[in-house]
XYZ file of N, CA, C and O in Angstrom:
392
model
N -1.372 -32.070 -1.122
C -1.230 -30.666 -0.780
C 0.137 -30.172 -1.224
O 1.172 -30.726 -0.852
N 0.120 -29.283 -1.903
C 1.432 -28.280 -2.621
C 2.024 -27.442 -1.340
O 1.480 -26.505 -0.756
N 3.296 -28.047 -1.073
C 4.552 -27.223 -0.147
C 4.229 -26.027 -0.830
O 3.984 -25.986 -2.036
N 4.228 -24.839 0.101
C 4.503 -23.326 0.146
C 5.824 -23.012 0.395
O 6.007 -21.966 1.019
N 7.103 -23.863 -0.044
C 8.435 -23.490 0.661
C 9.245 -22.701 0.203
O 10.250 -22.337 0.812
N 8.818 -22.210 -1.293
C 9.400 -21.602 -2.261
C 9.143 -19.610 -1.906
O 9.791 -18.563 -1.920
N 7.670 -20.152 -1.606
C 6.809 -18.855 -1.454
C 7.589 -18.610 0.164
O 8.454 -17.742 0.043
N 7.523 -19.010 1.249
C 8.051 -18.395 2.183
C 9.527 -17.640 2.165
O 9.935 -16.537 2.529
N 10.056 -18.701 1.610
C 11.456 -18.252 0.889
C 11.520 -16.938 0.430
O 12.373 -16.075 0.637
N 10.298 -16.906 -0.349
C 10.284 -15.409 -1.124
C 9.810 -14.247 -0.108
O 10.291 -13.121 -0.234
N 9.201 -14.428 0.542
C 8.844 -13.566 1.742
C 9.953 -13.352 2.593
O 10.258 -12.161 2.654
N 10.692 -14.146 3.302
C 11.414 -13.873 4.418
C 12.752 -13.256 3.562
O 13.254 -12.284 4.126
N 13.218 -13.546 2.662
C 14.470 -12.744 1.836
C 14.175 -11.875 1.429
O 15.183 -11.195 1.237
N 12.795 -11.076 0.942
C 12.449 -9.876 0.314
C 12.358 -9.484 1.649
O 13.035 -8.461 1.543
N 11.994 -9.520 2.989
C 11.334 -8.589 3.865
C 13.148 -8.469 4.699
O 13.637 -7.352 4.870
N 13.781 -9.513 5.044
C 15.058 -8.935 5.586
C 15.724 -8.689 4.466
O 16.768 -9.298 4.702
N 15.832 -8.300 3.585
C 16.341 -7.700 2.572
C 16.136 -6.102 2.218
O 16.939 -5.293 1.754
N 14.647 -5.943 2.646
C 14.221 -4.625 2.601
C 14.649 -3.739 3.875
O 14.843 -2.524 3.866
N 14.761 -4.681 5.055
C 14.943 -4.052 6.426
C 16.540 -3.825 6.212
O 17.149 -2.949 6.827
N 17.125 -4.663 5.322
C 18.673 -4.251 5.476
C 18.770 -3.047 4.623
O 19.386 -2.064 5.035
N 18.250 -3.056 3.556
C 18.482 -1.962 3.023
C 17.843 -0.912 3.569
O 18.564 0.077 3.434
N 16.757 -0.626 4.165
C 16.717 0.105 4.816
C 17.349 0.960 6.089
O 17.418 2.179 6.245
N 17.867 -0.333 7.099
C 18.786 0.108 7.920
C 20.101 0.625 7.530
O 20.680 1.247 8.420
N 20.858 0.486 6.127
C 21.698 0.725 6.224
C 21.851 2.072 5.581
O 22.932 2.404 5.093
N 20.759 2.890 5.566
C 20.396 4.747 5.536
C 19.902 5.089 6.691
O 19.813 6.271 7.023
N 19.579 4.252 7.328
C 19.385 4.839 9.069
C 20.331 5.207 10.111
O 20.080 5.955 11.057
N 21.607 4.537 9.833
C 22.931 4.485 10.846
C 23.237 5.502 11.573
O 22.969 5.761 12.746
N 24.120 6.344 10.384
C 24.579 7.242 10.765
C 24.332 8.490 9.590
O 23.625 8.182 8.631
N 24.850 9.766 9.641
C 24.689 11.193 9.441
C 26.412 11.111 8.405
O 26.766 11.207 7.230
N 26.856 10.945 9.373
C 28.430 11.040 9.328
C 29.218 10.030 9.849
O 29.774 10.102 10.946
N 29.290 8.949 8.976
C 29.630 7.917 9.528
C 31.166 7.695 10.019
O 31.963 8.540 9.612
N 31.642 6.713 10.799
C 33.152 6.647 10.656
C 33.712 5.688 9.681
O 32.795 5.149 9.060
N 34.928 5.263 9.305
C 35.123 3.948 8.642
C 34.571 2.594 8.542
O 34.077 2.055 7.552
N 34.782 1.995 10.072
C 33.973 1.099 10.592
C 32.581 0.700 9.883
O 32.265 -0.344 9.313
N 31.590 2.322 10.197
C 30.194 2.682 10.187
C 29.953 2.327 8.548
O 28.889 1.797 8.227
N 31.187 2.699 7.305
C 31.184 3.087 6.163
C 31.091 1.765 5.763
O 30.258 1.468 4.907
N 31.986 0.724 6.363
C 32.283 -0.894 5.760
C 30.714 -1.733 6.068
O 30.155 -2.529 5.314
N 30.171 -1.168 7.662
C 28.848 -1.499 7.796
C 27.967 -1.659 7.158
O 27.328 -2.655 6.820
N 27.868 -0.095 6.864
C 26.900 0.537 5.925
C 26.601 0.347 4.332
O 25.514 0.614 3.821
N 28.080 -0.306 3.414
C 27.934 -0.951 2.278
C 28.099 -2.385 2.372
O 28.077 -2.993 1.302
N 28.309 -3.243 3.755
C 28.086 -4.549 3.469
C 26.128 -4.657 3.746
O 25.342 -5.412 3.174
N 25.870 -3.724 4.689
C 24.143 -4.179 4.343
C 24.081 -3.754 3.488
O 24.187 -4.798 2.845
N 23.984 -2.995 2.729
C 23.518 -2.457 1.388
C 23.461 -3.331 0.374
O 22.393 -3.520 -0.209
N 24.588 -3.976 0.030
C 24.781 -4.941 -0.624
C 23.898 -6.234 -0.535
O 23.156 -6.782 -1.350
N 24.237 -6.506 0.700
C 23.514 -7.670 1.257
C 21.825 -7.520 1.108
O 21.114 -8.331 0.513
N 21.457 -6.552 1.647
C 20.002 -5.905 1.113
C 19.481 -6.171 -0.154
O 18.393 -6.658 -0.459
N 20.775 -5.631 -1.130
C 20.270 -5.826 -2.480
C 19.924 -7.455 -3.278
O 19.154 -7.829 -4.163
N 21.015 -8.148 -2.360
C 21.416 -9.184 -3.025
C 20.159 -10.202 -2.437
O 19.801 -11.013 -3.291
N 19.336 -10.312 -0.957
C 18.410 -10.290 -0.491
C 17.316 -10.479 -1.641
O 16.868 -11.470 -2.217
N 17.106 -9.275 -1.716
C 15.956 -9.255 -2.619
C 15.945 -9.692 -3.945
O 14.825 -9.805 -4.442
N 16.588 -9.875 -4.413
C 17.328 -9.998 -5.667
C 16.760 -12.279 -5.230
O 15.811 -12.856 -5.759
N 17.609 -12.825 -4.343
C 17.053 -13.974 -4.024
C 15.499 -13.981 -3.826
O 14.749 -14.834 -4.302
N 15.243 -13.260 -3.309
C 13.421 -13.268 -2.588
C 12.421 -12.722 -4.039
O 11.200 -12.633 -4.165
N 13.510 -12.437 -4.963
C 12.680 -12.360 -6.491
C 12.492 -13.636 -7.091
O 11.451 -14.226 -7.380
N 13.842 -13.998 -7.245
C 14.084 -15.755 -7.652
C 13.128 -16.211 -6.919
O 12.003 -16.460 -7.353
N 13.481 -16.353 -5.783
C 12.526 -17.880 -5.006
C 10.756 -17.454 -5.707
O 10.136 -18.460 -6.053
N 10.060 -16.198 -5.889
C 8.938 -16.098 -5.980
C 8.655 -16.593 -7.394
O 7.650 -17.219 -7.731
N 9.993 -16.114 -8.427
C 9.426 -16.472 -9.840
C 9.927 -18.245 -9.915
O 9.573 -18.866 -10.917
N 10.789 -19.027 -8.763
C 10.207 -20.421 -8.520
C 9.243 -20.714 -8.143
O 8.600 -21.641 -8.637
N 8.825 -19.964 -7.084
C 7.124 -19.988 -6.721
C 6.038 -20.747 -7.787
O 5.430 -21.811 -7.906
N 6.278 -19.075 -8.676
C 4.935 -19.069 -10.010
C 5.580 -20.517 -10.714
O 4.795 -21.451 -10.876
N 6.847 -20.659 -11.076
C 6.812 -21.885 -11.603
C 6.532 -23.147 -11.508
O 6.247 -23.904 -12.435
N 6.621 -23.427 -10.216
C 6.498 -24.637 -8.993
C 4.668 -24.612 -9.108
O 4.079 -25.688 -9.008
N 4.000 -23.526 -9.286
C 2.709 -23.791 -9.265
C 1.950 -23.889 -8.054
O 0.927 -24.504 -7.755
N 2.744 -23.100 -7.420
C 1.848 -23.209 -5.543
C 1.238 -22.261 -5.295
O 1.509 -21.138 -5.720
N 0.123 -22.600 -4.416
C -1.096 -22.152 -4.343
C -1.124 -20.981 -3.098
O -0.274 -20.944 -2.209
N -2.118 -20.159 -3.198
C -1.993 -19.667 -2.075
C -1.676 -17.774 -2.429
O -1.694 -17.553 -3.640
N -1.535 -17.102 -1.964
C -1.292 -15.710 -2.052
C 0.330 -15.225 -1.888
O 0.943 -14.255 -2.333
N 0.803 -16.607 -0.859
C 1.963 -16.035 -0.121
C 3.035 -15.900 -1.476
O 4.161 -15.407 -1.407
N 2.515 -16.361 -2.491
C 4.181 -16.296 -3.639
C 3.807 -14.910 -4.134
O 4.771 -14.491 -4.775
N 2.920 -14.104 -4.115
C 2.349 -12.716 -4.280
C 3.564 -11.771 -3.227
O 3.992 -10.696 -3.646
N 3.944 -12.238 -2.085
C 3.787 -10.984 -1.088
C 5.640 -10.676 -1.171
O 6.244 -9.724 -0.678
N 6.085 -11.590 -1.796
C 7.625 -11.669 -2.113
C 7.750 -10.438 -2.971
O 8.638 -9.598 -2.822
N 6.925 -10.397 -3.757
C 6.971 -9.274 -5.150
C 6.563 -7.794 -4.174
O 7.298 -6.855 -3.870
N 5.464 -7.974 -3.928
C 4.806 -7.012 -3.215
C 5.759 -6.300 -2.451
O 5.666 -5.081 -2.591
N 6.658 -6.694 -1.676
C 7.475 -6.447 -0.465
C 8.023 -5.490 -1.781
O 7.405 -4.488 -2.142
N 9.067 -5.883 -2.324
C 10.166 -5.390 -3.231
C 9.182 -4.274 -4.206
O 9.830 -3.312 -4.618
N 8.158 -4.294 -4.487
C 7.452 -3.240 -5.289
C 7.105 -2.007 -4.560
O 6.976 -0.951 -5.179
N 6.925 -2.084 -3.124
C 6.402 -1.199 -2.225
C 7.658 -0.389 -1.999
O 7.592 0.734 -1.499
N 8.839 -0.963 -2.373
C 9.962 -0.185 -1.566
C 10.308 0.595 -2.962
O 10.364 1.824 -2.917
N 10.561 -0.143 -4.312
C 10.685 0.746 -5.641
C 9.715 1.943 -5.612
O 9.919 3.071 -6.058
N 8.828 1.557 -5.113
C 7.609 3.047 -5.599
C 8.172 3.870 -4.287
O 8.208 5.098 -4.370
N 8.609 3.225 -3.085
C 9.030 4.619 -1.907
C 10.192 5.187 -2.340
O 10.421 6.332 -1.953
N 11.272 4.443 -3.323
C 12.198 5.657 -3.809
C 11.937 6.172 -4.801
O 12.204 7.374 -4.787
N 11.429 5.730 -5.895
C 10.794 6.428 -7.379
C 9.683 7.556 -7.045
O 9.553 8.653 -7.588
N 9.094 7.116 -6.240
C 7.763 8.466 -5.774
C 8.651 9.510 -5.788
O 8.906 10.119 -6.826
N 9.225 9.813 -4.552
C 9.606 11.275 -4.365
C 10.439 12.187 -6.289
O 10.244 13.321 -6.728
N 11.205 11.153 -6.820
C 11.894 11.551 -7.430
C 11.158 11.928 -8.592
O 11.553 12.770 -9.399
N 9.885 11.182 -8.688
C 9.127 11.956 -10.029
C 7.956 12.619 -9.951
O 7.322 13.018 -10.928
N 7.619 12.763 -8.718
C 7.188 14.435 -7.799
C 8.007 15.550 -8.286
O 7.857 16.668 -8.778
N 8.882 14.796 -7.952
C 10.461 16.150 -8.018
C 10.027 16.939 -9.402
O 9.545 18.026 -9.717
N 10.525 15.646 -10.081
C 10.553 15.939 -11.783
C 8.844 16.631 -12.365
O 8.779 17.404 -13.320
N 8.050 16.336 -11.868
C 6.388 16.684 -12.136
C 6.379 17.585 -11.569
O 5.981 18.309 -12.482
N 6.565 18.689 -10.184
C 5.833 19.815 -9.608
C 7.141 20.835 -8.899
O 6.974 21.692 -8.032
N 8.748 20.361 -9.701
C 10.063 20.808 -9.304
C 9.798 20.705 -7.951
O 8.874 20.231 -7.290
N 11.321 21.527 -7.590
C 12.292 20.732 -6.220
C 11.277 21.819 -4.790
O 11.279 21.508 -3.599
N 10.747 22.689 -5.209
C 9.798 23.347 -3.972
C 9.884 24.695 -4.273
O 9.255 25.429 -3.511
N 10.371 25.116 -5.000
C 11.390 26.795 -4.884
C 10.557 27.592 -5.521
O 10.835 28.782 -5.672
């Protein structure tokens, strides 16, 4: 039986990767300094997240393991590109509302 360890890998770094980057546009409005150093170490960290949880999946496909779960690493990180690219080429296809 083929370890899935690569593939979980790729799941759990793409999904807290996405939640960091996500949280770190949730914070604040108006942040303070503090809030500002917060707010670009998740960001970063978010990015860098996923960025691993890409790797581990394209070890996945290489490693040759079975199963769906080396799928959901990608998936995670594709779902969040199309939630910021959507709005912006709406924008560009049907202008800004006016």
């Amino acid at each position: 039986m083929v370890s899935q360890k690569k593939s979980k890998w790729s799941i759990a770094l793409s999904l807290v990767g996405v939640i960091a980057f996500a949280v770190s546009y949730s914070i604040s409005e108006n942040p303070s300094f503090i809030e500002k150093i917060f707010i670009g170490t998740l960001f970063f960290c978010g990015i860098a997240l996923m960025i691993g949880g890409f790797i581990s999946g394209i070890w996945a496909f290489k490693a040759k393991e079975k199963g769906i779960l080396k799928y959901i690493g990608f998936l995670v990180i594709i779902l969040l590109v199309i939630r910021l690219v959507l709005p912006l080429l709406l924008m560009v296809l049907f202008g800004f509302g006016g």
